[in-house]
Amino acid sequence: FIWDMRYLPAREVPGDNTVKQNPTAPLALPGTYKVELSVGSQTQIETFEIHQDPRVTTSTGDLRSQFELMISIRDKLSETHDGVNLLRNILRQINQWELNAVNQSETIKTVARKIEGALQNIERNLMHGPPSGGQTNFTTTTGYNSGALNDRLSMLTSTVEISDYVPTKQSYEVFSYLSKLIDNELEQLQKIIKEDIKEFNNLVSDLPIISIQ
């Protein structure tokens, strides 16, 4: 059994390698851990210690602050990817519906196209980012505006984990800033599901068409 002393990484979007270059799996803190091996009805448990590098003089509290911010970044990145997976599932259903909707009413087609456009816009903001030749800027939170939100968030992990020190004030500010942008996109996604998709399903409820799930 080999453990790299890292927790689970952020949940992924299938086929996307955008964030794999950055460490989304937080490094375990020094302390006592337990490993459990089960074979059939038998279970064996052992404990082991992770010791702090003696060259590191950072306090336990500062290391925990670093770990907790890494966990928060990972969890927000997972939430972002969950949203992308959800909207891509809806987009697949809409695309399939459009292939079979040649003779359907223009009203239904208009609603479908509206949903499709709105979801593509959210996906672009979360995963692809606006077309830009500029470089990502960490100098200020307002300047941190190149690329997709998931990539920008995963890049923050490299900044936080670059050394064994308490995260900087700027790192917390950037995390808060990006989290708000992501939350706005995910709120828009939920609004589309609750309002626009509900409207679409109501329009097709009496037709031989499968509603969007």
mmCIF file of C-alpha atoms in Angstrom:
data_model
loop_
_atom_site.group_PDB
_atom_site.id
_atom_site.type_symbol
_atom_site.label_atom_id
_atom_site.label_comp_id
_atom_site.label_asym_id
_atom_site.label_seq_id
_atom_site.Cartn_x
_atom_site.Cartn_y
_atom_site.Cartn_z
ATOM 1 C CA PHE A 1 0.000 0.000 0.000
ATOM 2 C CA ILE A 2 1.443 3.352 -1.039
ATOM 3 C CA TRP A 3 -0.154 6.665 -0.126
ATOM 4 C CA ASP A 4 1.145 9.940 -1.537
ATOM 5 C CA MET A 5 -0.098 11.696 1.634
ATOM 6 C CA ARG A 6 -2.710 13.626 -0.300
ATOM 7 C CA TYR A 7 -6.484 13.743 0.115
ATOM 8 C CA LEU A 8 -8.797 13.100 -2.823
ATOM 9 C CA PRO A 9 -8.517 15.623 -5.671
ATOM 10 C CA ALA A 10 -11.386 17.695 -7.046
ATOM 11 C CA ARG A 11 -14.081 15.851 -8.963
ATOM 12 C CA GLU A 12 -13.487 16.068 -12.703
ATOM 13 C CA VAL A 13 -15.269 16.802 -15.951
ATOM 14 C CA PRO A 14 -14.788 13.713 -18.169
ATOM 15 C CA GLY A 15 -12.329 14.350 -20.973
ATOM 16 C CA ASP A 16 -11.080 17.661 -19.549
ATOM 17 C CA ASN A 17 -7.407 18.025 -18.595
ATOM 18 C CA THR A 18 -7.484 21.739 -17.814
ATOM 19 C CA VAL A 19 -6.762 21.505 -14.091
ATOM 20 C CA LYS A 20 -4.596 18.379 -13.930
ATOM 21 C CA GLN A 21 -1.386 20.391 -13.985
ATOM 22 C CA ASN A 22 -2.234 21.908 -10.608
ATOM 23 C CA PRO A 23 -2.400 20.120 -7.216
ATOM 24 C CA THR A 24 -6.117 19.943 -6.379
ATOM 25 C CA ALA A 25 -5.507 17.135 -3.844
ATOM 26 C CA PRO A 26 -4.579 18.736 -0.485
ATOM 27 C CA LEU A 27 -1.480 17.419 1.288
ATOM 28 C CA ALA A 28 -2.213 15.751 4.633
ATOM 29 C CA LEU A 29 -1.181 17.537 7.805
ATOM 30 C CA PRO A 30 1.312 16.049 10.268
ATOM 31 C CA GLY A 31 -0.491 13.795 12.737
ATOM 32 C CA THR A 32 -1.788 10.298 13.451
ATOM 33 C CA TYR A 33 -3.624 8.426 10.700
ATOM 34 C CA LYS A 34 -5.315 5.049 10.390
ATOM 35 C CA VAL A 35 -5.204 2.510 7.588
ATOM 36 C CA GLU A 36 -7.805 -0.257 7.393
ATOM 37 C CA LEU A 37 -7.556 -3.431 5.320
ATOM 38 C CA SER A 38 -10.623 -5.664 4.933
ATOM 39 C CA VAL A 39 -10.563 -9.099 3.336
ATOM 40 C CA GLY A 40 -13.821 -11.010 3.557
ATOM 41 C CA SER A 41 -14.976 -10.894 7.169
ATOM 42 C CA GLN A 42 -11.558 -9.932 8.527
ATOM 43 C CA THR A 43 -10.385 -6.387 9.103
ATOM 44 C CA GLN A 44 -6.959 -5.237 10.160
ATOM 45 C CA ILE A 45 -6.309 -1.697 11.385
ATOM 46 C CA GLU A 46 -2.957 -0.002 11.843
ATOM 47 C CA THR A 47 -2.031 3.539 12.834
ATOM 48 C CA PHE A 48 0.892 5.553 11.574
ATOM 49 C CA GLU A 49 2.371 9.004 11.962
ATOM 50 C CA ILE A 50 3.121 11.745 9.472
ATOM 51 C CA HIS A 51 5.885 13.902 10.909
ATOM 52 C CA GLN A 52 6.563 17.513 10.044
ATOM 53 C CA ASP A 53 9.747 18.166 8.144
ATOM 54 C CA PRO A 54 12.206 19.285 10.869
ATOM 55 C CA ARG A 55 13.437 22.022 8.550
ATOM 56 C CA VAL A 56 9.966 23.587 8.523
ATOM 57 C CA THR A 57 9.385 26.017 11.387
ATOM 58 C CA THR A 58 5.815 26.952 10.451
ATOM 59 C CA SER A 59 3.338 26.546 13.298
ATOM 60 C CA THR A 60 0.699 23.826 13.329
ATOM 61 C CA GLY A 61 -1.992 26.506 13.172
ATOM 62 C CA ASP A 62 -0.513 28.082 10.045
ATOM 63 C CA LEU A 63 -0.180 24.697 8.352
ATOM 64 C CA ARG A 64 -3.822 23.981 9.195
ATOM 65 C CA SER A 65 -4.863 27.307 7.678
ATOM 66 C CA GLN A 66 -3.048 26.331 4.483
ATOM 67 C CA PHE A 67 -4.696 22.885 4.497
ATOM 68 C CA GLU A 68 -8.177 24.303 5.119
ATOM 69 C CA LEU A 69 -7.862 26.781 2.242
ATOM 70 C CA MET A 70 -6.694 23.968 -0.038
ATOM 71 C CA ILE A 71 -9.741 21.917 0.994
ATOM 72 C CA SER A 72 -12.015 24.891 0.304
ATOM 73 C CA ILE A 73 -10.487 25.405 -3.153
ATOM 74 C CA ARG A 74 -10.819 21.708 -3.945
ATOM 75 C CA ASP A 75 -14.451 21.605 -2.845
ATOM 76 C CA LYS A 76 -15.359 24.727 -4.842
ATOM 77 C CA LEU A 77 -13.633 23.238 -7.884
ATOM 78 C CA SER A 78 -15.647 20.022 -7.425
ATOM 79 C CA GLU A 79 -18.825 22.089 -7.205
ATOM 80 C CA THR A 80 -17.840 23.893 -10.414
ATOM 81 C CA HIS A 81 -17.234 20.645 -12.278
ATOM 82 C CA ASP A 82 -20.470 19.131 -10.965
ATOM 83 C CA GLY A 83 -22.301 22.105 -12.457
ATOM 84 C CA VAL A 84 -20.562 21.650 -15.803
ATOM 85 C CA ASN A 85 -21.405 17.937 -15.841
ATOM 86 C CA LEU A 86 -25.033 18.751 -15.087
ATOM 87 C CA LEU A 87 -25.391 21.380 -17.803
ATOM 88 C CA ARG A 88 -23.619 19.166 -20.353
ATOM 89 C CA ASN A 89 -26.117 16.433 -19.620
ATOM 90 C CA ILE A 90 -28.945 18.892 -20.288
ATOM 91 C CA LEU A 91 -27.253 20.094 -23.484
ATOM 92 C CA ARG A 92 -26.990 16.508 -24.751
ATOM 93 C CA GLN A 93 -30.721 16.074 -24.218
ATOM 94 C CA ILE A 94 -31.487 19.341 -26.040
ATOM 95 C CA ASN A 95 -29.228 18.399 -28.946
ATOM 96 C CA GLN A 96 -30.941 15.049 -29.234
ATOM 97 C CA TRP A 97 -34.350 16.723 -29.100
ATOM 98 C CA GLU A 98 -33.364 19.178 -31.858
ATOM 99 C CA LEU A 99 -32.386 16.288 -34.126
ATOM 100 C CA ASN A 100 -35.927 14.915 -33.825
ATOM 101 C CA ALA A 101 -37.863 18.193 -33.696
ATOM 102 C CA VAL A 102 -38.025 19.120 -37.370
ATOM 103 C CA ASN A 103 -41.822 19.329 -37.379
ATOM 104 C CA GLN A 104 -42.308 20.822 -33.919
ATOM 105 C CA SER A 105 -43.647 24.318 -33.234
ATOM 106 C CA GLU A 106 -41.399 27.355 -33.442
ATOM 107 C CA THR A 107 -42.355 28.281 -29.867
ATOM 108 C CA ILE A 108 -40.836 25.073 -28.514
ATOM 109 C CA LYS A 109 -37.777 25.453 -30.731
ATOM 110 C CA THR A 110 -37.276 29.029 -29.529
ATOM 111 C CA VAL A 111 -37.372 27.966 -25.870
ATOM 112 C CA ALA A 112 -34.955 25.121 -26.591
ATOM 113 C CA ARG A 113 -32.517 27.454 -28.340
ATOM 114 C CA LYS A 114 -32.792 29.941 -25.467
ATOM 115 C CA ILE A 115 -31.874 27.234 -22.955
ATOM 116 C CA GLU A 116 -29.058 25.967 -25.150
ATOM 117 C CA GLY A 117 -27.526 29.431 -25.543
ATOM 118 C CA ALA A 118 -27.742 30.218 -21.843
ATOM 119 C CA LEU A 119 -26.129 26.909 -20.863
ATOM 120 C CA GLN A 120 -23.344 27.336 -23.397
ATOM 121 C CA ASN A 121 -22.618 30.764 -21.948
ATOM 122 C CA ILE A 122 -22.348 29.334 -18.424
ATOM 123 C CA GLU A 123 -20.130 26.508 -19.645
ATOM 124 C CA ARG A 124 -17.884 28.990 -21.432
ATOM 125 C CA ASN A 125 -17.445 31.022 -18.252
ATOM 126 C CA LEU A 126 -16.834 28.011 -16.023
ATOM 127 C CA MET A 127 -14.672 25.927 -18.332
ATOM 128 C CA HIS A 128 -13.328 27.819 -21.344
ATOM 129 C CA GLY A 129 -13.111 31.486 -20.501
ATOM 130 C CA PRO A 130 -13.366 34.486 -22.840
ATOM 131 C CA PRO A 131 -11.089 34.556 -25.879
ATOM 132 C CA SER A 132 -7.988 36.401 -24.735
ATOM 133 C CA GLY A 133 -4.302 36.474 -25.499
ATOM 134 C CA GLY A 134 -3.415 37.982 -22.126
ATOM 135 C CA GLN A 135 -1.708 36.301 -19.219
ATOM 136 C CA THR A 136 -3.409 35.484 -15.932
ATOM 137 C CA ASN A 137 -2.604 38.184 -13.403
ATOM 138 C CA PHE A 138 -2.341 37.479 -9.671
ATOM 139 C CA THR A 139 -1.510 41.080 -8.772
ATOM 140 C CA THR A 140 -5.055 42.088 -7.848
ATOM 141 C CA THR A 141 -8.344 40.264 -7.586
ATOM 142 C CA THR A 142 -9.871 42.508 -10.221
ATOM 143 C CA GLY A 143 -6.932 41.869 -12.523
ATOM 144 C CA TYR A 144 -7.286 38.131 -12.163
ATOM 145 C CA ASN A 145 -9.420 37.862 -15.261
ATOM 146 C CA SER A 146 -7.861 35.601 -17.912
ATOM 147 C CA GLY A 147 -9.141 32.135 -18.674
ATOM 148 C CA ALA A 148 -11.923 29.936 -17.376
ATOM 149 C CA LEU A 149 -12.983 30.030 -13.748
ATOM 150 C CA ASN A 150 -12.057 26.403 -13.065
ATOM 151 C CA ASP A 151 -8.549 26.938 -14.443
ATOM 152 C CA ARG A 152 -8.074 30.157 -12.500
ATOM 153 C CA LEU A 153 -9.223 28.459 -9.308
ATOM 154 C CA SER A 154 -6.953 25.443 -9.796
ATOM 155 C CA MET A 155 -3.991 27.756 -10.455
ATOM 156 C CA LEU A 156 -4.567 29.246 -7.020
ATOM 157 C CA THR A 157 -3.697 25.881 -5.434
ATOM 158 C CA SER A 158 -0.156 26.174 -6.778
ATOM 159 C CA THR A 159 0.165 29.607 -5.184
ATOM 160 C CA VAL A 160 -1.184 28.427 -1.816
ATOM 161 C CA GLU A 161 0.900 25.254 -1.721
ATOM 162 C CA ILE A 162 4.143 26.670 -3.081
ATOM 163 C CA SER A 163 5.661 26.696 0.425
ATOM 164 C CA ASP A 164 4.823 25.631 3.984
ATOM 165 C CA TYR A 165 3.451 28.964 5.158
ATOM 166 C CA VAL A 166 0.119 30.428 6.127
ATOM 167 C CA PRO A 167 -1.774 31.603 2.998
ATOM 168 C CA THR A 168 -1.450 35.264 2.145
ATOM 169 C CA LYS A 169 -4.296 37.722 2.476
ATOM 170 C CA GLN A 170 -4.280 37.997 -1.312
ATOM 171 C CA SER A 171 -4.821 34.229 -1.686
ATOM 172 C CA TYR A 172 -7.944 34.439 0.469
ATOM 173 C CA GLU A 173 -9.159 37.455 -1.513
ATOM 174 C CA VAL A 174 -8.657 35.703 -4.839
ATOM 175 C CA PHE A 175 -10.464 32.607 -3.571
ATOM 176 C CA SER A 176 -13.384 34.716 -2.354
ATOM 177 C CA TYR A 177 -13.504 36.641 -5.628
ATOM 178 C CA LEU A 178 -13.479 33.530 -7.822
ATOM 179 C CA SER A 179 -15.967 31.739 -5.562
ATOM 180 C CA LYS A 180 -18.457 34.576 -5.996
ATOM 181 C CA LEU A 181 -18.080 34.448 -9.786
ATOM 182 C CA ILE A 182 -18.587 30.673 -9.769
ATOM 183 C CA ASP A 183 -21.582 30.942 -7.448
ATOM 184 C CA ASN A 184 -23.164 33.463 -9.800
ATOM 185 C CA GLU A 185 -22.822 31.046 -12.719
ATOM 186 C CA LEU A 186 -24.181 28.111 -10.721
ATOM 187 C CA GLU A 187 -27.120 30.220 -9.532
ATOM 188 C CA GLN A 188 -27.892 31.036 -13.168
ATOM 189 C CA LEU A 189 -27.766 27.319 -13.949
ATOM 190 C CA GLN A 190 -30.284 26.555 -11.207
ATOM 191 C CA LYS A 191 -32.516 29.371 -12.422
ATOM 192 C CA ILE A 192 -32.531 27.894 -15.928
ATOM 193 C CA ILE A 193 -33.420 24.480 -14.535
ATOM 194 C CA LYS A 194 -36.232 25.825 -12.354
ATOM 195 C CA GLU A 195 -37.706 28.267 -14.888
ATOM 196 C CA ASP A 196 -36.692 27.694 -18.509
ATOM 197 C CA ILE A 197 -36.518 23.916 -18.471
ATOM 198 C CA LYS A 198 -39.782 23.814 -16.545
ATOM 199 C CA GLU A 199 -41.319 26.004 -19.266
ATOM 200 C CA PHE A 200 -39.983 23.699 -21.982
ATOM 201 C CA ASN A 201 -41.301 20.586 -20.240
ATOM 202 C CA ASN A 202 -44.721 22.196 -19.842
ATOM 203 C CA LEU A 203 -44.806 22.969 -23.576
ATOM 204 C CA VAL A 204 -44.008 19.390 -24.565
ATOM 205 C CA SER A 205 -46.069 17.670 -21.857
ATOM 206 C CA ASP A 206 -48.881 16.828 -24.301
ATOM 207 C CA LEU A 207 -46.575 15.860 -27.149
ATOM 208 C CA PRO A 208 -44.812 12.562 -27.886
ATOM 209 C CA ILE A 209 -41.523 14.153 -26.809
ATOM 210 C CA ILE A 210 -39.326 13.168 -23.897
ATOM 211 C CA SER A 211 -38.980 16.025 -21.414
ATOM 212 C CA ILE A 212 -35.602 17.265 -20.230
ATOM 213 C CA GLN A 213 -34.517 15.561 -17.038
#
